[in-house]
mmCIF file of C-alpha atoms in Angstrom:
data_model
loop_
_atom_site.group_PDB
_atom_site.id
_atom_site.type_symbol
_atom_site.label_atom_id
_atom_site.label_comp_id
_atom_site.label_asym_id
_atom_site.label_seq_id
_atom_site.Cartn_x
_atom_site.Cartn_y
_atom_site.Cartn_z
ATOM 1 C CA MET T 1 128.726 116.678 100.095
ATOM 2 C CA ALA T 2 124.916 117.481 101.132
ATOM 3 C CA ARG T 3 126.106 119.204 104.538
ATOM 4 C CA GLU T 4 128.787 121.270 102.361
ATOM 5 C CA LEU T 5 126.231 122.499 99.564
ATOM 6 C CA LEU T 6 124.053 123.665 102.086
ATOM 7 C CA ARG T 7 126.622 125.516 104.268
ATOM 8 C CA ASN T 8 127.592 127.137 101.121
ATOM 9 C CA ASP T 9 124.016 128.333 100.014
ATOM 10 C CA PHE T 10 123.789 129.693 103.515
ATOM 11 C CA GLU T 11 127.180 132.024 103.309
ATOM 12 C CA GLY T 12 126.104 132.834 99.547
ATOM 13 C CA MET T 13 122.644 133.937 100.357
ATOM 14 C CA GLY T 14 124.898 136.343 102.940
ATOM 15 C CA GLY T 15 123.932 134.594 106.263
ATOM 16 C CA VAL T 16 125.911 134.909 109.791
ATOM 17 C CA ILE T 17 125.923 132.939 112.737
ATOM 18 C CA ARG T 18 125.769 135.384 115.770
ATOM 19 C CA ASP T 19 128.493 134.198 118.362
ATOM 20 C CA SER T 20 125.926 134.203 121.101
ATOM 21 C CA LEU T 21 124.127 131.919 119.287
ATOM 22 C CA ILE T 22 127.402 129.476 119.001
ATOM 23 C CA ASP T 23 127.741 130.053 122.741
ATOM 24 C CA GLN T 24 123.913 129.461 123.237
ATOM 25 C CA GLU T 25 124.519 125.720 121.630
ATOM 26 C CA ILE T 26 127.887 124.875 122.792
ATOM 27 C CA ASN T 27 126.396 125.669 126.865
ATOM 28 C CA ARG T 28 123.439 123.523 126.152
ATOM 29 C CA THR T 29 126.141 120.944 125.015
ATOM 30 C CA ILE T 30 127.776 120.912 128.282
ATOM 31 C CA LEU T 31 124.257 121.173 130.087
ATOM 32 C CA THR T 32 123.056 117.828 127.948
ATOM 33 C CA THR T 33 126.131 116.098 127.641
ATOM 34 C CA PHE T 34 128.535 116.769 130.729
ATOM 35 C CA ASN T 35 125.827 117.436 133.594
ATOM 36 C CA GLY T 36 127.050 121.304 133.307
ATOM 37 C CA ASP T 37 130.692 120.694 134.134
ATOM 38 C CA ARG T 38 132.798 122.876 131.514
ATOM 39 C CA ASP T 39 136.047 120.795 132.788
ATOM 40 C CA ALA T 40 134.959 117.740 131.984
ATOM 41 C CA PHE T 41 133.940 119.262 128.268
ATOM 42 C CA LEU T 42 137.294 120.926 127.867
ATOM 43 C CA LYS T 43 139.120 117.582 129.557
ATOM 44 C CA ASN T 44 137.012 115.494 126.337
ATOM 45 C CA LEU T 45 138.129 118.394 124.134
ATOM 46 C CA SER T 46 141.669 118.115 124.788
ATOM 47 C CA MET T 47 141.094 113.660 124.491
ATOM 48 C CA SER T 48 140.034 114.050 121.351
ATOM 49 C CA GLY T 49 142.922 116.680 119.442
ATOM 50 C CA MET T 50 140.143 119.761 119.302
ATOM 51 C CA THR T 51 140.703 122.948 120.905
ATOM 52 C CA ILE T 52 137.793 125.431 122.278
ATOM 53 C CA ARG T 53 138.018 127.475 118.675
ATOM 54 C CA SER T 54 137.883 124.269 116.084
ATOM 55 C CA PHE T 55 135.043 123.021 118.366
ATOM 56 C CA ARG T 56 133.238 126.629 117.986
ATOM 57 C CA GLU T 57 133.935 126.301 113.747
ATOM 58 C CA MET T 58 132.106 122.916 113.625
ATOM 59 C CA THR T 59 129.216 124.176 115.794
ATOM 60 C CA LYS T 60 128.876 127.030 113.759
ATOM 61 C CA ASN T 61 128.466 124.488 110.653
ATOM 62 C CA GLN T 62 125.836 122.304 112.217
ATOM 63 C CA LEU T 63 124.336 125.550 112.567
ATOM 64 C CA GLN T 64 124.290 126.726 109.211
ATOM 65 C CA VAL T 65 122.754 123.557 108.148
ATOM 66 C CA GLN T 66 120.217 123.345 110.692
ATOM 67 C CA ILE T 67 119.105 126.525 109.705
ATOM 68 C CA MET T 68 118.950 125.748 105.627
ATOM 69 C CA ARG T 69 117.150 122.659 106.568
ATOM 70 C CA ALA T 70 114.488 124.331 108.614
ATOM 71 C CA SER T 71 114.035 127.148 105.947
ATOM 72 C CA LYS T 72 113.855 125.075 103.277
ATOM 73 C CA TYR T 73 111.328 121.923 104.279
ATOM 74 C CA ASP T 74 110.905 122.724 107.727
ATOM 75 C CA GLN T 75 108.393 125.055 107.710
ATOM 76 C CA GLU T 76 105.440 122.933 105.457
ATOM 77 C CA ILE T 77 101.812 124.029 104.733
ATOM 78 C CA PRO T 78 99.925 120.982 106.215
ATOM 79 C CA PRO T 79 98.875 118.599 103.683
ATOM 80 C CA THR T 80 95.832 118.690 101.518
ATOM 81 C CA PRO T 81 92.768 116.547 102.347
ATOM 82 C CA GLU T 82 94.160 114.783 99.037
ATOM 83 C CA GLU T 83 97.428 114.152 100.532
ATOM 84 C CA LEU T 84 96.474 112.611 103.425
ATOM 85 C CA ARG T 85 94.084 110.282 101.568
ATOM 86 C CA LYS T 86 97.395 108.520 99.579
ATOM 87 C CA GLU T 87 99.462 108.145 102.658
ATOM 88 C CA TYR T 88 96.184 106.422 104.561
ATOM 89 C CA GLU T 89 95.735 104.182 101.442
ATOM 90 C CA ALA T 90 99.395 103.389 101.491
ATOM 91 C CA THR T 91 100.212 102.536 105.075
ATOM 92 C CA LYS T 92 96.795 101.611 106.683
ATOM 93 C CA GLU T 93 97.703 98.346 106.987
ATOM 94 C CA GLN T 94 100.280 99.024 109.253
ATOM 95 C CA TYR T 95 97.795 100.096 111.973
ATOM 96 C CA ARG T 96 95.676 97.770 112.087
ATOM 97 C CA ASP T 97 95.137 95.184 114.813
ATOM 98 C CA LEU T 98 96.765 92.195 114.783
ATOM 99 C CA THR T 99 95.868 90.497 117.422
ATOM 100 C CA LYS T 100 92.199 90.775 116.565
ATOM 101 C CA ASP T 101 92.213 88.509 113.563
ATOM 102 C CA LYS T 102 91.033 85.168 113.231
ATOM 103 C CA VAL T 103 91.567 82.065 111.136
ATOM 104 C CA LYS T 104 89.790 79.117 110.105
ATOM 105 C CA PHE T 105 91.906 75.717 109.832
ATOM 106 C CA LYS T 106 92.369 72.157 109.736
ATOM 107 C CA LYS T 107 95.285 70.744 111.505
ATOM 108 C CA ILE T 108 97.158 67.656 112.291
ATOM 109 C CA PHE T 109 99.397 66.845 115.317
ATOM 110 C CA ILE T 110 101.927 63.587 114.797
ATOM 111 C CA PRO T 111 103.542 63.253 118.327
ATOM 112 C CA MET T 112 107.742 63.379 118.406
ATOM 113 C CA LEU T 113 107.043 59.648 119.337
ATOM 114 C CA GLY T 114 104.132 56.941 119.007
ATOM 115 C CA ASN T 115 102.812 54.318 120.954
ATOM 116 C CA ASP T 116 104.986 51.938 119.136
ATOM 117 C CA SER T 117 108.102 50.884 120.875
ATOM 118 C CA THR T 118 109.998 51.232 117.601
ATOM 119 C CA SER T 119 108.697 54.607 117.145
ATOM 120 C CA THR T 120 111.735 57.367 116.759
ATOM 121 C CA PRO T 121 111.496 60.954 115.920
ATOM 122 C CA GLU T 122 112.440 60.650 112.730
ATOM 123 C CA VAL T 123 110.015 57.368 111.970
ATOM 124 C CA GLN T 124 107.819 60.218 113.255
ATOM 125 C CA PHE T 125 108.450 63.041 110.793
ATOM 126 C CA ASN T 126 108.721 60.920 108.018
ATOM 127 C CA LEU T 127 104.946 59.817 108.656
ATOM 128 C CA ALA T 128 104.351 63.386 109.132
ATOM 129 C CA ASP T 129 105.852 64.156 105.387
ATOM 130 C CA LEU T 130 104.088 61.402 103.866
ATOM 131 C CA ILE T 131 100.947 62.291 105.138
ATOM 132 C CA ALA T 132 101.228 66.407 104.280
ATOM 133 C CA ASN T 133 102.422 64.832 100.446
ATOM 134 C CA GLU T 134 99.649 62.538 100.092
ATOM 135 C CA ILE T 135 97.163 65.251 101.174
ATOM 136 C CA ARG T 136 98.911 67.735 98.154
ATOM 137 C CA ALA T 137 98.785 65.015 95.874
ATOM 138 C CA LYS T 138 95.119 64.356 96.100
ATOM 139 C CA LYS T 139 95.493 60.924 96.895
ATOM 140 C CA ALA T 140 93.682 61.608 100.601
ATOM 141 C CA THR T 141 92.163 64.310 102.071
ATOM 142 C CA PHE T 142 92.795 66.141 104.856
ATOM 143 C CA PRO T 143 89.846 65.050 107.268
ATOM 144 C CA GLU T 144 90.447 61.566 106.539
ATOM 145 C CA MET T 145 94.035 61.479 107.265
ATOM 146 C CA ALA T 146 93.323 63.953 109.988
ATOM 147 C CA THR T 147 90.734 61.264 111.449
ATOM 148 C CA ARG T 148 93.446 58.658 110.970
ATOM 149 C CA TYR T 149 96.607 59.777 112.215
ATOM 150 C CA SER T 150 96.114 63.418 114.471
ATOM 151 C CA LYS T 151 96.612 63.304 117.940
ATOM 152 C CA ASP T 152 94.464 66.045 119.300
ATOM 153 C CA MET T 153 91.491 67.196 120.375
ATOM 154 C CA TYR T 154 89.770 68.017 117.137
ATOM 155 C CA ALA T 155 91.071 64.382 115.288
ATOM 156 C CA GLU T 156 88.073 63.223 115.462
ATOM 157 C CA LYS T 157 86.501 66.020 113.793
ATOM 158 C CA GLY T 158 88.719 65.442 110.805
ATOM 159 C CA GLY T 159 91.236 68.023 112.480
ATOM 160 C CA ASP T 160 88.392 70.856 112.012
ATOM 161 C CA TRP T 161 89.806 73.764 114.322
ATOM 162 C CA PRO T 162 86.929 76.593 115.480
ATOM 163 C CA ILE T 163 87.586 79.778 114.191
ATOM 164 C CA THR T 164 90.669 80.611 116.369
ATOM 165 C CA GLU T 165 92.027 84.426 117.095
ATOM 166 C CA ARG T 166 95.861 85.135 116.617
ATOM 167 C CA SER T 167 96.261 86.254 119.981
ATOM 168 C CA THR T 168 95.617 82.818 121.241
ATOM 169 C CA LEU T 169 98.522 81.188 118.805
ATOM 170 C CA SER T 170 101.972 81.175 120.152
ATOM 171 C CA PRO T 171 103.486 84.393 117.268
ATOM 172 C CA GLU T 172 105.922 82.042 115.641
ATOM 173 C CA PHE T 173 102.642 79.214 114.320
ATOM 174 C CA ALA T 174 100.807 82.894 113.564
ATOM 175 C CA ALA T 175 103.013 84.631 111.428
ATOM 176 C CA ILE T 176 103.038 80.993 109.348
ATOM 177 C CA ILE T 177 99.586 80.556 108.987
ATOM 178 C CA PHE T 178 98.266 83.940 108.882
ATOM 179 C CA GLY T 179 101.476 84.217 105.914
ATOM 180 C CA ALA T 180 99.934 81.072 103.714
ATOM 181 C CA GLN T 181 96.965 81.159 101.183
ATOM 182 C CA PRO T 182 93.444 79.234 101.708
ATOM 183 C CA GLY T 183 94.001 76.244 101.007
ATOM 184 C CA GLU T 184 97.782 75.778 101.182
ATOM 185 C CA ILE T 185 98.971 72.711 103.026
ATOM 186 C CA ILE T 186 101.885 73.644 105.253
ATOM 187 C CA GLY T 187 104.314 71.523 106.672
ATOM 188 C CA PRO T 188 105.407 69.293 108.763
ATOM 189 C CA LEU T 189 106.085 72.311 110.870
ATOM 190 C CA VAL T 190 108.301 70.541 113.965
ATOM 191 C CA ASP T 191 108.351 71.758 117.627
ATOM 192 C CA ALA T 192 109.771 70.311 121.182
ATOM 193 C CA THR T 193 106.324 67.759 121.216
ATOM 194 C CA GLY T 194 105.971 66.302 117.460
ATOM 195 C CA PHE T 195 105.046 67.410 114.173
ATOM 196 C CA THR T 196 102.004 69.669 112.494
ATOM 197 C CA ILE T 197 100.913 69.927 109.344
ATOM 198 C CA VAL T 198 98.155 72.989 108.434
ATOM 199 C CA MET T 199 95.684 73.576 105.662
ATOM 200 C CA VAL T 200 94.317 76.887 106.471
ATOM 201 C CA GLU T 201 90.756 77.356 104.977
ATOM 202 C CA LYS T 202 90.146 81.107 105.591
ATOM 203 C CA LYS T 203 91.574 84.446 107.512
ATOM 204 C CA GLU T 204 89.399 87.217 108.993
ATOM 205 C CA LEU T 205 91.589 90.439 109.271
ATOM 206 C CA ALA T 206 90.720 93.242 111.282
ATOM 207 C CA PRO T 207 89.943 96.146 109.492
ATOM 208 C CA PRO T 208 92.421 99.425 109.343
ATOM 209 C CA PRO T 209 91.302 102.071 111.806
ATOM 210 C CA PRO T 210 89.659 104.955 110.296
ATOM 211 C CA LEU T 211 91.536 107.945 109.227
ATOM 212 C CA SER T 212 90.047 110.042 111.607
ATOM 213 C CA ALA T 213 91.356 107.418 114.431
ATOM 214 C CA ILE T 214 95.123 107.990 113.305
ATOM 215 C CA LYS T 215 94.986 111.695 111.568
ATOM 216 C CA GLU T 216 97.876 112.812 113.626
ATOM 217 C CA GLN T 217 100.443 110.158 112.396
ATOM 218 C CA ILE T 218 99.477 109.941 108.589
ATOM 219 C CA ASP T 219 99.665 113.980 108.794
ATOM 220 C CA MET T 220 103.425 113.541 110.196
ATOM 221 C CA MET T 221 104.435 110.894 107.465
ATOM 222 C CA ALA T 222 102.762 112.867 104.761
ATOM 223 C CA ARG T 223 104.647 116.143 105.785
ATOM 224 C CA ASN T 224 107.565 113.794 106.326
ATOM 225 C CA LYS T 225 107.268 112.656 102.630
ATOM 226 C CA ARG T 226 106.679 115.254 101.084
ATOM 227 C CA SER T 227 109.684 117.464 103.354
ATOM 228 C CA ASN T 228 111.928 114.936 102.070
ATOM 229 C CA GLU T 229 111.301 114.971 98.686
ATOM 230 C CA ARG T 230 111.548 118.329 98.271
ATOM 231 C CA TYR T 231 115.043 118.271 100.127
ATOM 232 C CA LYS T 232 116.596 116.069 98.020
ATOM 233 C CA LYS T 233 115.408 118.220 95.146
ATOM 234 C CA TRP T 234 116.367 121.303 96.556
ATOM 235 C CA VAL T 235 120.429 119.267 97.543
ATOM 236 C CA ASP T 236 120.387 118.376 93.640
ATOM 237 C CA ARG T 237 119.661 121.594 92.540
ATOM 238 C CA LEU T 238 122.438 122.606 94.556
ATOM 239 C CA ARG T 239 124.892 120.067 93.167
ATOM 240 C CA LYS T 240 124.028 121.149 89.793
ATOM 241 C CA LYS T 241 124.484 124.703 90.819
ATOM 242 C CA ALA T 242 128.508 123.525 92.650
ATOM 243 C CA ILE T 243 129.373 121.388 89.596
ATOM 244 C CA VAL T 244 128.603 124.670 87.222
ATOM 245 C CA LYS T 245 130.946 126.730 89.038
ATOM 246 C CA VAL T 246 133.008 124.529 89.333
ATOM 247 C CA TYR T 247 133.974 124.063 85.373
ATOM 248 C CA ILE T 248 132.858 128.316 84.951
#
C-alpha cells in the first residue's frame, strides 16, 4: 500500500523515469545477480513467468519508490546537538564494554555426588535447595552455610569470592548473576558438576563510552529515527489524500 502511494505521488508530481535509467538498473541486476550473463537472466525471467517487458515495468516502479523515498527523508540535515544528546542518553548502555563489568558475590557449591556412599544427585540437589531456602528465610546466614557445606576454594571464607571480572565467568553464569539484584539469593543452579547457590553483593558496571567516541553511530541512529518518523507522517498524509480522492 505504501509503495503504491509513493508511486502515485511520483506520477502526480509529473515524475518520469527515463528508459536509460531503467536500462542501467537492469544491467546492474544482470551484472550483480547473474555475473553479467544476460542469457541466464532471461532464462530466470522465463522460469518465473515474467517477460522482459514486465520486468522493466517492475524496475520502473521500484525506481519511482526509491526516488520518492530519497527525496523525502534520505536527504536529511545533520541532527542537532540536542538530538544527538537525547539519542546518546537513550542508547549509551548498548555501547558499554561488558567484559569490563565486575561483580562481588558469595557462593556455595554442592557437588553432584557427596562423600557418602548413599549420596545421589537428587540427595545433593535437595540439600542445596534446603540450604538456599534456609538462607532466604533468614534461618541461617550465607557464610555459616558456606563454611559448613560448600566444597570450593572459598568455603572456609564463608563463600566470599573476590571481585571478579565478567570476562572470567562463563557467559551463562555471568548473565544470571549480573541480572540479579544485590542481596538476592540465586539457585540452586545446576550444571554437570553440581549445584551452586550465589548471593550478589555488588556490581561494578563499566561506564558507557563518551559521546565523542561513538558520535558516528549515534549520528546515524538519530538520522534514522528522525527519517523514519518523517517518512511515516508523509505516508500517512498520502493515505489520507488517497482516501479523500476515493470518496470525492
